[in-house]
Structure formats: structure tokens, C-alpha cells
mmCIF file of C-alpha atoms in Angstrom:
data_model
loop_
_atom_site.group_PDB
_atom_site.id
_atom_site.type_symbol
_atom_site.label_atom_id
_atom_site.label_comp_id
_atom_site.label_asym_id
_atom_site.label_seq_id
_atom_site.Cartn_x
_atom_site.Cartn_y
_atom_site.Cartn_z
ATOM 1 C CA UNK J 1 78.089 -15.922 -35.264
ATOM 2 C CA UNK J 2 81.696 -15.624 -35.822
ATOM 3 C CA UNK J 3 83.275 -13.888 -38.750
ATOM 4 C CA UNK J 4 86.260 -15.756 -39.382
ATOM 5 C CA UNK J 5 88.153 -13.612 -41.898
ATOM 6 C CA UNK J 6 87.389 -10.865 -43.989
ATOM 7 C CA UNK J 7 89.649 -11.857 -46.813
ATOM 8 C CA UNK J 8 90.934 -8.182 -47.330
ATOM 9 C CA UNK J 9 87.722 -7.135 -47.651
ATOM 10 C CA UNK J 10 87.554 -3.277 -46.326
ATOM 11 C CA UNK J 11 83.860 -2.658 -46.306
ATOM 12 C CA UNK J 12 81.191 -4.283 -43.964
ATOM 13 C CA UNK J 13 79.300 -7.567 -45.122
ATOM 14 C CA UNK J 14 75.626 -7.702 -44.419
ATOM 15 C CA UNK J 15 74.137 -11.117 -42.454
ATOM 16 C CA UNK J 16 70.896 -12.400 -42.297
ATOM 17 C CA UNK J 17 70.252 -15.089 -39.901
ATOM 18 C CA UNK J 18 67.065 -17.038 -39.884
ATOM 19 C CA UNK J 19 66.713 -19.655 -37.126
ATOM 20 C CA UNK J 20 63.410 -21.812 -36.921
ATOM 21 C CA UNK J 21 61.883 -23.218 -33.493
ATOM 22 C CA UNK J 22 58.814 -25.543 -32.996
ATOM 23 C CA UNK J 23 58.089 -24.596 -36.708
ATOM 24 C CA UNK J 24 58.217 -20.615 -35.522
ATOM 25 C CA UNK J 25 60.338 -18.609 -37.660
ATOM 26 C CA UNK J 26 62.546 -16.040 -36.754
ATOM 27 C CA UNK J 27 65.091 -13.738 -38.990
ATOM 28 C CA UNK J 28 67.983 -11.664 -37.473
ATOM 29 C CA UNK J 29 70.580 -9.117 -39.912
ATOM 30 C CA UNK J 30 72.877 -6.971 -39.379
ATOM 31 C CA UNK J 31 76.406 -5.826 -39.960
ATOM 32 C CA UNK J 32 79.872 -7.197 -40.297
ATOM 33 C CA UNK J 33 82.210 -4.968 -40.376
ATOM 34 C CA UNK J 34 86.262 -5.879 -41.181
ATOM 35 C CA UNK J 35 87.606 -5.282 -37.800
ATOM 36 C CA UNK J 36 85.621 -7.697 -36.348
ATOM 37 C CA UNK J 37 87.399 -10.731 -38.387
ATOM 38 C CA UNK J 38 88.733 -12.618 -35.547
ATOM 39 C CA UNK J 39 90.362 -15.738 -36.936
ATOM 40 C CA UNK J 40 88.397 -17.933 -34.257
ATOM 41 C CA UNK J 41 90.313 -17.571 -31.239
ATOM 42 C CA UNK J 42 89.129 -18.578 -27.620
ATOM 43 C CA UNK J 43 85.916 -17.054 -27.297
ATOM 44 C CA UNK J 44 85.563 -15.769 -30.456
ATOM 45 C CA UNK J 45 82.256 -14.823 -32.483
ATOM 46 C CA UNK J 46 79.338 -12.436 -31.666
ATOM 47 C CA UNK J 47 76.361 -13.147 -29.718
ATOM 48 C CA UNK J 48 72.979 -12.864 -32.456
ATOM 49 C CA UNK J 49 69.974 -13.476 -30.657
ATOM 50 C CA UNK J 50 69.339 -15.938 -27.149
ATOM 51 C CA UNK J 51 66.292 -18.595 -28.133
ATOM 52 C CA UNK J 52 63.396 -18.910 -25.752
ATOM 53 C CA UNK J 53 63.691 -22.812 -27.028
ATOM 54 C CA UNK J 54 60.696 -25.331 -25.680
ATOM 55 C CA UNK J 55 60.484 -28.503 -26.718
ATOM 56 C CA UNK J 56 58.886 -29.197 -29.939
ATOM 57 C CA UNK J 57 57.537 -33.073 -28.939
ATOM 58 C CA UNK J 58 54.457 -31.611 -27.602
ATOM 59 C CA UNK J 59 52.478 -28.244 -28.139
ATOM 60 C CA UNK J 60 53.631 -25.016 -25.966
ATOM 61 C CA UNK J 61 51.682 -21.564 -25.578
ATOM 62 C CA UNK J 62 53.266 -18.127 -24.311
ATOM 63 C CA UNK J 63 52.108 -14.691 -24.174
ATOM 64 C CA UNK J 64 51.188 -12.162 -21.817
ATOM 65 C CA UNK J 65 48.456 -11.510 -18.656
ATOM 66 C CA UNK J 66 47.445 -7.662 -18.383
ATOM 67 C CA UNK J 67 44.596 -6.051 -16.168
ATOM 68 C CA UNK J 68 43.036 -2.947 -16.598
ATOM 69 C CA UNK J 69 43.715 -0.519 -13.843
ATOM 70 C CA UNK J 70 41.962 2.647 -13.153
ATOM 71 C CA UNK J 71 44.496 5.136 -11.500
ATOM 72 C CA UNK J 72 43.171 7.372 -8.435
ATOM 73 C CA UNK J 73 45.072 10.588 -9.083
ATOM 74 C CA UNK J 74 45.602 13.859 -6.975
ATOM 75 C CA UNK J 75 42.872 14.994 -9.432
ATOM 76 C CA UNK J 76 40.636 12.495 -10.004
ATOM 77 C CA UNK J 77 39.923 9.231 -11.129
ATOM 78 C CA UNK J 78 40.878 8.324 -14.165
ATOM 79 C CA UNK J 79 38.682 7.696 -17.303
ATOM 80 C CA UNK J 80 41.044 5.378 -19.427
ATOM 81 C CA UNK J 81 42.237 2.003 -17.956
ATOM 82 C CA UNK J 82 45.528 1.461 -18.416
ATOM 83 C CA UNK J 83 47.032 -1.856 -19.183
ATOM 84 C CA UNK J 84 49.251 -3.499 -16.310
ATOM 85 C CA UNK J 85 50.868 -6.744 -16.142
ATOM 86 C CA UNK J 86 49.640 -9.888 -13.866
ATOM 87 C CA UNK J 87 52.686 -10.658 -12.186
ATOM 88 C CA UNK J 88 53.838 -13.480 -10.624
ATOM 89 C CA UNK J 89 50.518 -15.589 -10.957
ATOM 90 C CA UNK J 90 49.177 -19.092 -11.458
ATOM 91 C CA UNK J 91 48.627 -19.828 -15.108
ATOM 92 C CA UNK J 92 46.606 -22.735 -16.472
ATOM 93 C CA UNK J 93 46.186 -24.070 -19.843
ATOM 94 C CA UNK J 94 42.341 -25.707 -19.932
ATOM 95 C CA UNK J 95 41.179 -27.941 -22.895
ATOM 96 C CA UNK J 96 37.476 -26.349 -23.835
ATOM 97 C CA UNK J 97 35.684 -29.641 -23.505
ATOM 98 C CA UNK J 98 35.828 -30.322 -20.225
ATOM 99 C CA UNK J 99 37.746 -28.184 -18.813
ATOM 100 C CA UNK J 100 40.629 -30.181 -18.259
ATOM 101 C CA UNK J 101 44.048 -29.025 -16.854
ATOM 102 C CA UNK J 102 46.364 -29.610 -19.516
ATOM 103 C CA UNK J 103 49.548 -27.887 -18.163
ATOM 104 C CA UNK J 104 50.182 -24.970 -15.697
ATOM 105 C CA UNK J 105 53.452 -22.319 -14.874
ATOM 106 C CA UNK J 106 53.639 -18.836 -14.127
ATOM 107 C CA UNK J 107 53.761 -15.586 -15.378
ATOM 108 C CA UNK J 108 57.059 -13.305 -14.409
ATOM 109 C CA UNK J 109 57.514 -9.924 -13.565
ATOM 110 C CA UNK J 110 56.244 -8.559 -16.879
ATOM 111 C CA UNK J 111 53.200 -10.382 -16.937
ATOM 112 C CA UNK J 112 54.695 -13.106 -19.755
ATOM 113 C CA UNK J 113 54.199 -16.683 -19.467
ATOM 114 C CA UNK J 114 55.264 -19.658 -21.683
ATOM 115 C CA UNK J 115 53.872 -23.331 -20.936
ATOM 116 C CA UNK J 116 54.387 -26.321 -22.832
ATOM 117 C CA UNK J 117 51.336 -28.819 -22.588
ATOM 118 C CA UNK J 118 49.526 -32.274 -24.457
ATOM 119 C CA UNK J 119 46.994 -33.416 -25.813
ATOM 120 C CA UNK J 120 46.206 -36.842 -26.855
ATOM 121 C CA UNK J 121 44.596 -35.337 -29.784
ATOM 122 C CA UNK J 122 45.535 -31.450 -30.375
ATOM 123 C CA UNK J 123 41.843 -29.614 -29.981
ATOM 124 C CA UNK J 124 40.885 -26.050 -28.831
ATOM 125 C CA UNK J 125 41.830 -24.491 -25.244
ATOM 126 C CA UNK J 126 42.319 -21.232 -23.233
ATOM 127 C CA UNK J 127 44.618 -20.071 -21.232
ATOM 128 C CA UNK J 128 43.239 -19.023 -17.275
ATOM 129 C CA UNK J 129 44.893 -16.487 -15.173
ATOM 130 C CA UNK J 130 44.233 -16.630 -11.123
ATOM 131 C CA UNK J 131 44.718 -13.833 -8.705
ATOM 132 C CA UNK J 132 47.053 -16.271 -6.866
ATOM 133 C CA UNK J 133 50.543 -16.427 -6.546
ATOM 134 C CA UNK J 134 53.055 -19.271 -7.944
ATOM 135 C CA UNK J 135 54.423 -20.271 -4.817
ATOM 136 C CA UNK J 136 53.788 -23.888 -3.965
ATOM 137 C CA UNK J 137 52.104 -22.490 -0.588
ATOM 138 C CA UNK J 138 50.325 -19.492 -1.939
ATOM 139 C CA UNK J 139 51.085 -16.289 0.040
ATOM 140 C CA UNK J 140 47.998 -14.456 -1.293
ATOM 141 C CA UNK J 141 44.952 -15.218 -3.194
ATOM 142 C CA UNK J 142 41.371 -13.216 -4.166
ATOM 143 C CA UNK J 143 38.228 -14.961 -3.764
ATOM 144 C CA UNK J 144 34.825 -14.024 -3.288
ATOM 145 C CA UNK J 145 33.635 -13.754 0.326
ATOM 146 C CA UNK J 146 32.905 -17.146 1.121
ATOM 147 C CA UNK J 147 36.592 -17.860 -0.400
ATOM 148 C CA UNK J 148 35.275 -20.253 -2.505
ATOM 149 C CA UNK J 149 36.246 -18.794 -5.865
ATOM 150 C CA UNK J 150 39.659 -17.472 -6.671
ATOM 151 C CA UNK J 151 39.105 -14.666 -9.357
ATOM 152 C CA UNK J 152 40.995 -15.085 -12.969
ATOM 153 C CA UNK J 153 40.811 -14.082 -16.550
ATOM 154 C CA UNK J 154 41.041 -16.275 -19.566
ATOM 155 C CA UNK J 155 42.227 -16.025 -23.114
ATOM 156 C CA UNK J 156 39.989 -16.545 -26.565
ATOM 157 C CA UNK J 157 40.472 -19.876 -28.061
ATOM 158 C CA UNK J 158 43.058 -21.519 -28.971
ATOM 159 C CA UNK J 159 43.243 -24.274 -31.835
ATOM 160 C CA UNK J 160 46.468 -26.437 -30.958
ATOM 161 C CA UNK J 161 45.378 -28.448 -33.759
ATOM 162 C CA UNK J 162 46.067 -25.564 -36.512
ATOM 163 C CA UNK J 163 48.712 -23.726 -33.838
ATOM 164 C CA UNK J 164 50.338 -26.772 -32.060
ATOM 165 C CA UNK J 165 52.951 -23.612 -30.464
ATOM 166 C CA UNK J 166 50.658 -20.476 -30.480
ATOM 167 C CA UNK J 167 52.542 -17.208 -29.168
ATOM 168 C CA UNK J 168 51.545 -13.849 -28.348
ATOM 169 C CA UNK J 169 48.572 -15.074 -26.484
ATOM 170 C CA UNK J 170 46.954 -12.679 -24.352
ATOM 171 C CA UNK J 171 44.764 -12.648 -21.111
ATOM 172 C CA UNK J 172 43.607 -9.356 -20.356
ATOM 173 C CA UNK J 173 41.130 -8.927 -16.940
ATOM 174 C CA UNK J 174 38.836 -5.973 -18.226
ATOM 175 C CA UNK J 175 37.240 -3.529 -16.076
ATOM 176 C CA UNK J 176 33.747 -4.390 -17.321
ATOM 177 C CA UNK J 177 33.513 -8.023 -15.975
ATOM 178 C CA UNK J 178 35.029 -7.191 -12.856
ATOM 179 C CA UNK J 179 38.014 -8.925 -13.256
ATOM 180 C CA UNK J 180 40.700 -6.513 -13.306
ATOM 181 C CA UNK J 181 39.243 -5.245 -10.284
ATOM 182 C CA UNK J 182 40.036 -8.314 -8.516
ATOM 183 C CA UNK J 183 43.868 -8.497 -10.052
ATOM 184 C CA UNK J 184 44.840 -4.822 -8.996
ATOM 185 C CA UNK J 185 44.290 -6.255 -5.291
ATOM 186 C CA UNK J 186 46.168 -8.621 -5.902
ATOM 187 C CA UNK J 187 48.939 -6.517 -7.796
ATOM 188 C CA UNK J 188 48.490 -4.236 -4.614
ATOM 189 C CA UNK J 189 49.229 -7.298 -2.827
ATOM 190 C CA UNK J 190 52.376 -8.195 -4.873
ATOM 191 C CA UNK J 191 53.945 -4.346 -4.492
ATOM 192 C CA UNK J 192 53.075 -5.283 -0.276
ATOM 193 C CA UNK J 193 55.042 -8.485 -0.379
ATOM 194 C CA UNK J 194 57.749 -7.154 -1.856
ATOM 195 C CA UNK J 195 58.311 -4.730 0.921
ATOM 196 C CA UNK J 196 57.624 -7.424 3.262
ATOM 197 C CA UNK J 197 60.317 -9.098 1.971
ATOM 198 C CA UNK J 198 62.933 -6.362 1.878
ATOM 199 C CA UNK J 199 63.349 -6.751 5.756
ATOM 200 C CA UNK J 200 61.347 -9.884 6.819
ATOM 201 C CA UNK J 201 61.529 -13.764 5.282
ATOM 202 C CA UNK J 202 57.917 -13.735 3.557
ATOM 203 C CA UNK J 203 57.555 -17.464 5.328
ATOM 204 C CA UNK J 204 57.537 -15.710 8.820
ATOM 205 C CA UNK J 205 53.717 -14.124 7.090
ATOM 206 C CA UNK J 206 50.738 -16.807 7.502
ATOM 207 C CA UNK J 207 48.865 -16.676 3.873
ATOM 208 C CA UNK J 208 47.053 -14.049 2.930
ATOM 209 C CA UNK J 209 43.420 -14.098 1.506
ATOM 210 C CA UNK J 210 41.605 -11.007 0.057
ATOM 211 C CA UNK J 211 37.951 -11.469 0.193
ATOM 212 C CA UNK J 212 36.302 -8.911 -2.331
ATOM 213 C CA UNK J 213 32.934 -9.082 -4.152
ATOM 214 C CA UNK J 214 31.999 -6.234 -6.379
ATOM 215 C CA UNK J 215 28.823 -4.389 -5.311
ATOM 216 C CA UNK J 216 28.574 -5.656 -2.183
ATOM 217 C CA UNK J 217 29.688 -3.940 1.771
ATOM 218 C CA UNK J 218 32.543 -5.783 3.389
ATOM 219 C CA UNK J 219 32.605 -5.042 6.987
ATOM 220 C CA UNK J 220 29.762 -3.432 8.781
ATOM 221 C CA UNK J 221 29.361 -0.983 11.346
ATOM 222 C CA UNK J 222 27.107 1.950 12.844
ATOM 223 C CA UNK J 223 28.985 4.128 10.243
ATOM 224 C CA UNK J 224 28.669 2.160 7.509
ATOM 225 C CA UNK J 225 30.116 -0.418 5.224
ATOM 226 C CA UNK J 226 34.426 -0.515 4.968
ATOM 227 C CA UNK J 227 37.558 -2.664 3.932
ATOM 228 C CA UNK J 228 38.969 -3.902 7.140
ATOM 229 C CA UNK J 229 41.636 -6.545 8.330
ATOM 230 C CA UNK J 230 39.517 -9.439 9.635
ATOM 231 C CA UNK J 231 42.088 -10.896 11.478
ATOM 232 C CA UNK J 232 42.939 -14.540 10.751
ATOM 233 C CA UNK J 233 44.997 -13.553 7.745
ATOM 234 C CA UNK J 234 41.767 -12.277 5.722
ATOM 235 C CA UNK J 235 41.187 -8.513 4.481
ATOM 236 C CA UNK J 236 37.861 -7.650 3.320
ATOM 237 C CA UNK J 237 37.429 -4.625 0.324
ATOM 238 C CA UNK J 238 34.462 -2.865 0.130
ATOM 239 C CA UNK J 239 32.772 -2.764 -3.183
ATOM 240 C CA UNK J 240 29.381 -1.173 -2.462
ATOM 241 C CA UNK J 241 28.590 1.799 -4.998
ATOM 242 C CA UNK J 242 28.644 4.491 -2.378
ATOM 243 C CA UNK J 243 32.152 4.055 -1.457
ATOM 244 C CA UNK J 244 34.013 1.027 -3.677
ATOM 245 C CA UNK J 245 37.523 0.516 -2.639
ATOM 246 C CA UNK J 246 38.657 -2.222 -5.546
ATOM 247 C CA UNK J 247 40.596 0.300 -7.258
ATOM 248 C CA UNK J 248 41.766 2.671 -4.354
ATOM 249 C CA UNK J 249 45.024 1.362 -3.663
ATOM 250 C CA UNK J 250 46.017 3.376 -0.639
ATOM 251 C CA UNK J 251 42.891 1.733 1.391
ATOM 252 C CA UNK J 252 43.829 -1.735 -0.195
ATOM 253 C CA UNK J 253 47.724 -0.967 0.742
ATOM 254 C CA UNK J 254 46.407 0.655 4.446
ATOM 255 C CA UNK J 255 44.536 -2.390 5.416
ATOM 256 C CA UNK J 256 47.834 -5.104 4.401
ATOM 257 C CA UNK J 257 49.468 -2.973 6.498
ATOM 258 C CA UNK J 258 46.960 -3.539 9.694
ATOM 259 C CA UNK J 259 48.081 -7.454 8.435
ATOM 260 C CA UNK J 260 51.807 -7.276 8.536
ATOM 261 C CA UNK J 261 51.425 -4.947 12.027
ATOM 262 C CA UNK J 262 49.273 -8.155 13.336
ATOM 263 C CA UNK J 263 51.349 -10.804 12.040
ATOM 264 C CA UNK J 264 55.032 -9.169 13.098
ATOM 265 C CA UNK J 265 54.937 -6.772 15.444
ATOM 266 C CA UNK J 266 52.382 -5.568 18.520
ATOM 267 C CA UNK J 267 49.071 -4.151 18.495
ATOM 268 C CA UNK J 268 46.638 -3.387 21.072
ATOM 269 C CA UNK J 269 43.899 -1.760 19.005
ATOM 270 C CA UNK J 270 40.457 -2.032 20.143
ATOM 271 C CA UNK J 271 39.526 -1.858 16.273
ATOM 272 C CA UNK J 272 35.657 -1.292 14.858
ATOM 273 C CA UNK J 273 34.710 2.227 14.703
ATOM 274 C CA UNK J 274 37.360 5.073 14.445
ATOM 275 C CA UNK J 275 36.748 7.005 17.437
ATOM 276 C CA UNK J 276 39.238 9.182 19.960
ATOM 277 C CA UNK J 277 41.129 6.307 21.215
ATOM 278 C CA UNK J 278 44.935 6.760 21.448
ATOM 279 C CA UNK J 279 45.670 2.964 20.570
ATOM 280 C CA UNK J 280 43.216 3.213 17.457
ATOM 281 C CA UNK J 281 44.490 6.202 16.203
ATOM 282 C CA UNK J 282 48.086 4.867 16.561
ATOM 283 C CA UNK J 283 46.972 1.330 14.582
ATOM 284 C CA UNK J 284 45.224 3.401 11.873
ATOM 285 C CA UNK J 285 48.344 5.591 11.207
ATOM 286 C CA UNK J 286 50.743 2.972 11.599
ATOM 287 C CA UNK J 287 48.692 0.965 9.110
ATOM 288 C CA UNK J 288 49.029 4.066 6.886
ATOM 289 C CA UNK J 289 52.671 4.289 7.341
ATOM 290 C CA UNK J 290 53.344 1.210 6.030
ATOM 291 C CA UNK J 291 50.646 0.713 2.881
ATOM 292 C CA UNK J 292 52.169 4.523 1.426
ATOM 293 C CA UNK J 293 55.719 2.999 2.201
ATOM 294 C CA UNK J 294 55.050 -0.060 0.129
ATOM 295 C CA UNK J 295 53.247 2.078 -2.522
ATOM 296 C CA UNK J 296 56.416 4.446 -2.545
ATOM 297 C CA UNK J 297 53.418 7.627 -2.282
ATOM 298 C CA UNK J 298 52.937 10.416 -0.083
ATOM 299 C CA UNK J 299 49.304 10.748 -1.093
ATOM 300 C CA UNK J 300 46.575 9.192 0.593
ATOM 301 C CA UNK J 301 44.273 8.851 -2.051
ATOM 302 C CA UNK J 302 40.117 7.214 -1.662
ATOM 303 C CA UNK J 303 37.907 7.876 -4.334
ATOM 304 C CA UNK J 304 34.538 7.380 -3.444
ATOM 305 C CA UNK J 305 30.935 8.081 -3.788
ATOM 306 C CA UNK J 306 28.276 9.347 -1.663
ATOM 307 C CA UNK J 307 24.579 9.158 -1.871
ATOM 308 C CA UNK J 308 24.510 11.247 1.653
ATOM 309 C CA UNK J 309 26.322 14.023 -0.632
ATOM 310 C CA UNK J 310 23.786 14.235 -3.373
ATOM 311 C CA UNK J 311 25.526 11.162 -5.484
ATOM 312 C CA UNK J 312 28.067 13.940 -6.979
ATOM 313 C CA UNK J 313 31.104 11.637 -5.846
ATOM 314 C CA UNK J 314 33.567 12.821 -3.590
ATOM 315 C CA UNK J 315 37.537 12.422 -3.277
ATOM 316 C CA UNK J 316 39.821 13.223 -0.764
ATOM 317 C CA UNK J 317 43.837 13.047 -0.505
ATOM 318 C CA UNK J 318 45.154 12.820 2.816
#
């Protein structure tokens, strides 16, 4: 908006701007005030508003993809879940009969999204949220242990017949269906990349795949069910009630590191149990190093439970 002249005027002249997009509108005011007539020289006028503008020819959805995380604390774990964003993921707009893919993008690194999409005729949908990343070759994905599931959250209905560009659409992955569980491994993931990439191109990392089904041991041993690096580009999570790791992200962050050790540098571990060996004591702490690096934490922090300990729950911060 430029203001041209202000014809001698010497107090400020209100605006109100109202701009409509795919039949969504939206009103801007504000103030004029006289030294900011201009005359229209090169350059000239004032920036109002920049418009997120998708094509109208078809119907378009945008919003934003949360997940519930539970924080592991110095004190405890907390009680309240605390809404975080799904960055960086595969998004999918589904028609509800059928379960047709109708158009797919991305959310950024606050979690939004925006899609455009058809439909021969305009009926209801949802939008689906996958613990997998938007690269063409995905980097990392959750799935249940046999890998044949990918984890995701979906949105309530949509009508694109009554809301042909619906915003403010939200997919949320809740604690109580298990879904946010699965997304903060993956968001652990995401913080892990990122470091990866501060130093190394993220191509010279095979693809990742977290393995993670809620109740259930991971890897076995003499000692006991744990999360471990597999090997093969796989890490396992523990989920069994005695000692779930879904939501402690130092173990989640430890074991990518025993990935990113194995996939660029050296390491002659004998791995299984934790026992006095100098090579699997160096591996473990190394592994540590680098997970509380990527986490930017100096607190080793598992909360777990412990039937062996009378069931009161235990927690320990390294």
C-alpha cells in the first residue's frame, strides 16, 4: 500500500485492507501517518501483509501436526503432555471412502502444512500424518517391528464439499493411542539428523528405521529386555511396562548415536550385555557422547519402572 499524498493533511489516516483468497477472507488496518506520503517514487509504498496464495481451481487444506510429548525431567516425569510440532513429515490428504490418496506435501519446521488436492466430486476426507520424513528417499521412518506399518495420526473429517479450502486443520498424535509415542522417536530422530548434518552430508547415512511397538521388549538378553542398535540401519525401543523407553529421549538419542558411530566412523564393540569390556564400555559412552550432544543436555535421563523394585518406578540421571 502506498500513500501517495497526504494533501496537507497533518494527522494520521486510518486503513483497512481486506483481501479475499479461495473465498477466505482476511482484513488488515492500521495507520498512515503524514510523513509517510511518498509521492510514488522507485520503490515506494509499504509492505501490508505477504498472502499464503494457492490456487483456487481446486480445493486446498492447511493446518498444523502436533504430538503429545511427555518430558523426563531431573525430577520426574511429567504429568501434562505438552504439545510439539511434527516436523518435517509426510502428509497425506485421504478421501474417507476408500481411502484414496488425493494429494500429499509436507509439514515444515513448525509442524504447518498446506496441500492443495481434487476431487471429481468434493466429499469428506482426513488429513494423515506419518512418522516419515519428506525426502524422496526417506532418511528415517517408525514402524512396528516387522516394519510393516509406518505409525501416523489423522485429522477429524473434513467436508470439501461445504469447505472446498478448509484451514486451521489439525492432526494431533495423543498419548492415549500410542501415537505420539511413536512421533517423539521420530522428532528424536529429526533433532539427530540435524546434528548429523552439521558436519557430515546426511546422504553419506544409509536410511534409518525405528522399530517400536508399545508394550512389547525389543531386544533380549540374560538381563532383560532393552532398545538397542540392530545393526543394518534398524534401532529397536523398548516398550515393555517395566522399563518403556518411547518417551526417554536420552536412550532413544544414545542408541542413534551407536548408528551414526557404525555408519561413519570405527567400532569394535563386542555388543550384547554390558559387562567389563574396555571396547564396550568405550561404544556405550561414545554412543552417549553423541545422543546428549544432539539433544544439547548434560543429563542422562531414563525413566523407568521396575516390578523387581516393588512396581514403585524408579528414575535415574546419569
Amino acid at each position: 500500500m502506498d500513500y501517495w499524498s497526504n494533501c496537507s493533511n497533518s494527522t494520521p489516516v486510518k486503513y483497512q485492507l481486506r483481501v479475499t483468497n479461495c473465498g477466505v477472507a482476511t482484513t488488515y488496518t492500521g495507520i498512515l501517518n503524514p510523513g509517510d506520503a511518498d509521492f510514488g517514487g522507485a520503490g515506494a509504498g509499504r509492505t501490508i501483509a505477504n498472502i499464503d496464495y494457492s490456487a483456487c481451481a481446486g480445493l486446498s487444506v492447511k493446518g498444523k501436526a502436533t504430538f503429545d510429548d511427555i518430558a523426563v525431567m531431573t525430577g520426574g516425569i511429567a504429568t501434562t503432555p505438552n504439545p510439539l510440532p511434527i516436523r518435517n513429515a509426510v502428509v497425506e490428504v485421504r478421501a474417507v471412502s476408500g481411502d484414496t490418496l488425493l494429494g500429499s506435501g509436507a509439514t515444515d519446521e513448525t509442524g504447518n502444512y498446506s496441500i492443495n488436492f481434487a476431487m471429481a466430486t468434493p466429499a469428506p476426507y482426513y488429513v494423515k500424518v506419518l512418522a516419515q520424513d519428506k525426502n524422496a528417499t526417506p532418511i528415517q521412518k517408525v514402524s512396528n517391528y516387522t516394519g510393516t506399518t509406518i505409525y501416523s495420526a489423522k485429522s477429524a473429517e473434513q467436508n470439501a464439499s461445504t469447505t472446498p479450502h478448509a484451514i486451521n486443520v489439525l492432526v494431533q498424535a495423543k498419548q492415549a493411542d500410542g501415537s505420539a509415542k511413536a512421533f517423539n522417536i521420530y522428532d528424536v530422530g529429526v533433532r539427530n539428523f540435524k546434528n548429523v548434518a552439521r558436519w557430515y552430508p546426511l546422504a553419506t547415512l544409509q536410511p534409518l528405521i525405528w522399530m517400536w511397538e508399545s508394550g512389547l521388549p525389543a531386544c533380549g538378553g540374560t538381563g532383560g529386555s532393552a532398545s538397542c542398535y540392530a545393526g543394518n540401519g534398524v534401532i529397536k525401543v523398548n516398550s515393555p511396562a517395566s522399563d518403556p523407553d518411547e518417551n526417554d529421549d536420552s536412550v532413544i538419542s544414545h542408541e542413534f548415536g551407536h548408528f551414526v558411530i557404525r555408519s561413519l566412523s570405527v567400532d569394535q564393540s563386542p555388543g550384547g550385555e554390558h559387562t567389563l569390556n574396555p571396547l564396550l564400555a568405550w561404544s556405550e559412552g561414545a554412543a552417549t557422547f553423541w545422543g546428549q550432544g544432539a539433544l544439547d543436555s548434560q543429563y542422562y535421563l531414563d525413566y523407568f519402572r521396575d516390578d523387581r523394585a516393588g512396581g514403585s518406578g524408579a528414575f535415574s540421571v546419569g
